[in-house]
């Protein structure tokens, strides 16, 4: 299974927010810290906000911060939200896709079981479980030298 860059950026943003001593980060600061496009990051942050994972405040003094404690954010849950149930293969699409084997394929149920197991395994981990001293050190480095 390969995660989208959208989900990858979302997880990275959450890690920085959780690993930071600061309460809020601007989207510019966060994009700079992560070395990713601010425009793309804003879309990711909007999705995370819609899911209740971050809070965003516009304007001077605004920014983004975690909406919940890191111990309450399950990684599998976040990934499912960010991936928005993207179909694993053609036959998982809502319209059934274009696969000619759909009516008699024995692989699809096995893939579905693996997908569920993937998210269940990740749900055993919280965002707080992913924090470590090296991450906190990276997050603490001033932006001008990051």
Short mmCIF file of C-alpha atoms in Angstrom, two decimals:
data_model
loop_
_atom_site.label_atom_id
_atom_site.label_comp_id
_atom_site.label_asym_id
_atom_site.label_seq_id
_atom_site.Cartn_x
_atom_site.Cartn_y
_atom_site.Cartn_z
CA UNK A 1 0.00 0.00 0.00
CA UNK A 2 1.29 3.45 -0.86
CA UNK A 3 0.06 6.56 0.90
CA UNK A 4 -0.61 9.73 -1.03
CA UNK A 5 1.67 12.73 -0.53
CA UNK A 6 -1.43 14.43 0.89
CA UNK A 7 -1.55 11.93 3.76
CA UNK A 8 2.23 11.97 4.15
CA UNK A 9 2.20 15.76 4.54
CA UNK A 10 -0.70 15.53 6.98
CA UNK A 11 1.15 13.11 9.21
CA UNK A 12 4.31 15.24 9.06
CA UNK A 13 2.36 18.36 10.03
CA UNK A 14 0.78 16.56 12.97
CA UNK A 15 4.17 15.30 14.13
CA UNK A 16 5.65 18.81 14.09
CA UNK A 17 2.66 20.26 15.92
CA UNK A 18 2.73 17.50 18.53
CA UNK A 19 6.50 17.65 18.96
CA UNK A 20 6.61 21.41 19.40
CA UNK A 21 6.81 23.47 22.56
CA UNK A 22 4.91 26.18 20.69
CA UNK A 23 1.15 26.25 20.83
CA UNK A 24 0.59 27.50 17.25
CA UNK A 25 2.42 27.57 13.95
CA UNK A 26 1.64 29.69 10.90
CA UNK A 27 1.15 27.80 7.65
CA UNK A 28 4.26 29.55 6.29
CA UNK A 29 6.37 28.39 9.24
CA UNK A 30 5.03 24.85 9.04
CA UNK A 31 5.57 24.62 5.28
CA UNK A 32 9.09 25.98 5.70
CA UNK A 33 9.88 23.53 8.50
CA UNK A 34 8.60 20.62 6.40
CA UNK A 35 10.05 21.93 3.13
CA UNK A 36 6.75 21.51 1.29
CA UNK A 37 4.50 23.78 -0.74
CA UNK A 38 2.44 26.13 1.45
CA UNK A 39 -0.48 25.93 -1.00
CA UNK A 40 -0.54 22.14 -0.76
CA UNK A 41 -0.10 22.25 3.01
CA UNK A 42 -3.06 24.59 3.39
CA UNK A 43 -5.31 22.03 1.68
CA UNK A 44 -3.98 19.33 3.99
CA UNK A 45 -4.55 21.52 7.07
CA UNK A 46 -8.10 22.27 5.93
CA UNK A 47 -8.80 18.54 5.70
CA UNK A 48 -7.23 17.94 9.12
CA UNK A 49 -9.34 20.78 10.57
CA UNK A 50 -12.51 19.32 9.05
CA UNK A 51 -11.68 16.03 10.77
CA UNK A 52 -11.16 17.71 14.12
CA UNK A 53 -7.43 17.01 14.31
CA UNK A 54 -6.23 20.62 14.14
CA UNK A 55 -7.69 24.04 14.80
CA UNK A 56 -6.89 26.93 12.51
CA UNK A 57 -7.24 30.63 13.19
CA UNK A 58 -6.91 33.21 10.45
CA UNK A 59 -5.22 36.58 10.65
CA UNK A 60 -2.53 38.16 12.76
CA UNK A 61 -1.73 36.01 15.75
CA UNK A 62 -3.53 33.09 14.15
CA UNK A 63 -2.12 29.79 13.06
CA UNK A 64 -2.64 26.08 13.39
CA UNK A 65 -2.48 23.86 16.46
CA UNK A 66 -3.61 20.43 17.53
CA UNK A 67 -7.31 20.27 18.32
CA UNK A 68 -6.86 17.24 20.57
CA UNK A 69 -4.13 15.87 22.78
CA UNK A 70 -1.58 13.77 20.89
CA UNK A 71 -2.58 10.80 23.05
CA UNK A 72 -6.11 11.01 21.60
CA UNK A 73 -5.10 10.99 17.93
CA UNK A 74 -4.90 7.50 16.45
CA UNK A 75 -2.69 7.19 13.37
CA UNK A 76 -4.95 4.76 11.50
CA UNK A 77 -7.94 7.03 12.04
CA UNK A 78 -6.03 10.05 10.70
CA UNK A 79 -4.84 8.13 7.65
CA UNK A 80 -8.32 6.88 6.84
CA UNK A 81 -9.58 10.46 7.08
CA UNK A 82 -6.78 11.86 4.93
CA UNK A 83 -6.96 9.08 2.35
CA UNK A 84 -10.73 9.63 2.19
CA UNK A 85 -11.30 5.97 1.40
CA UNK A 86 -9.32 6.18 -1.84
CA UNK A 87 -9.94 2.91 -3.67
CA UNK A 88 -7.17 0.38 -3.18
CA UNK A 89 -7.71 -1.04 -6.67
CA UNK A 90 -10.10 -0.48 -9.56
CA UNK A 91 -12.71 -2.86 -8.16
CA UNK A 92 -12.93 -0.86 -4.92
CA UNK A 93 -14.27 2.20 -6.71
CA UNK A 94 -17.87 3.15 -5.90
CA UNK A 95 -18.89 2.47 -9.50
CA UNK A 96 -17.14 -0.91 -9.53
CA UNK A 97 -14.42 0.27 -11.86
CA UNK A 98 -13.53 -1.23 -15.19
CA UNK A 99 -12.03 -4.55 -14.11
CA UNK A 100 -13.42 -7.46 -16.10
CA UNK A 101 -12.72 -9.86 -13.22
CA UNK A 102 -14.93 -8.09 -10.67
CA UNK A 103 -17.76 -10.62 -10.73
CA UNK A 104 -15.60 -13.64 -9.98
CA UNK A 105 -12.35 -12.39 -8.43
CA UNK A 106 -11.25 -14.02 -5.18
CA UNK A 107 -8.50 -11.45 -4.57
CA UNK A 108 -10.72 -8.49 -3.65
CA UNK A 109 -11.91 -9.88 -0.27
CA UNK A 110 -8.31 -10.65 0.69
CA UNK A 111 -7.23 -7.12 -0.22
CA UNK A 112 -10.10 -5.71 1.81
CA UNK A 113 -9.10 -7.81 4.82
CA UNK A 114 -5.49 -6.58 4.48
CA UNK A 115 -6.68 -2.95 4.21
CA UNK A 116 -8.73 -3.29 7.39
CA UNK A 117 -5.79 -4.95 9.19
CA UNK A 118 -3.47 -2.11 8.07
CA UNK A 119 -5.68 0.56 9.62
CA UNK A 120 -6.37 -1.54 12.73
CA UNK A 121 -2.63 -2.00 13.32
CA UNK A 122 -2.03 1.73 12.92
CA UNK A 123 -4.88 2.49 15.30
CA UNK A 124 -2.84 0.82 18.03
CA UNK A 125 -0.51 3.83 17.76
CA UNK A 126 -1.27 7.38 18.83
CA UNK A 127 0.43 10.53 17.65
CA UNK A 128 2.05 10.75 21.11
CA UNK A 129 3.61 7.30 20.57
CA UNK A 130 5.46 8.72 17.56
CA UNK A 131 7.18 11.51 19.46
CA UNK A 132 10.82 11.11 20.42
CA UNK A 133 13.76 13.33 21.41
CA UNK A 134 15.18 13.47 17.88
CA UNK A 135 11.87 14.73 16.47
CA UNK A 136 11.55 17.30 19.23
CA UNK A 137 15.11 18.48 18.52
CA UNK A 138 14.31 18.83 14.79
CA UNK A 139 11.15 20.78 15.55
CA UNK A 140 12.99 23.08 17.98
CA UNK A 141 15.65 24.12 15.44
CA UNK A 142 14.96 27.74 14.40
CA UNK A 143 13.48 28.05 10.91
CA UNK A 144 16.39 30.04 9.51
CA UNK A 145 18.66 26.99 9.97
CA UNK A 146 16.13 24.18 9.54
#
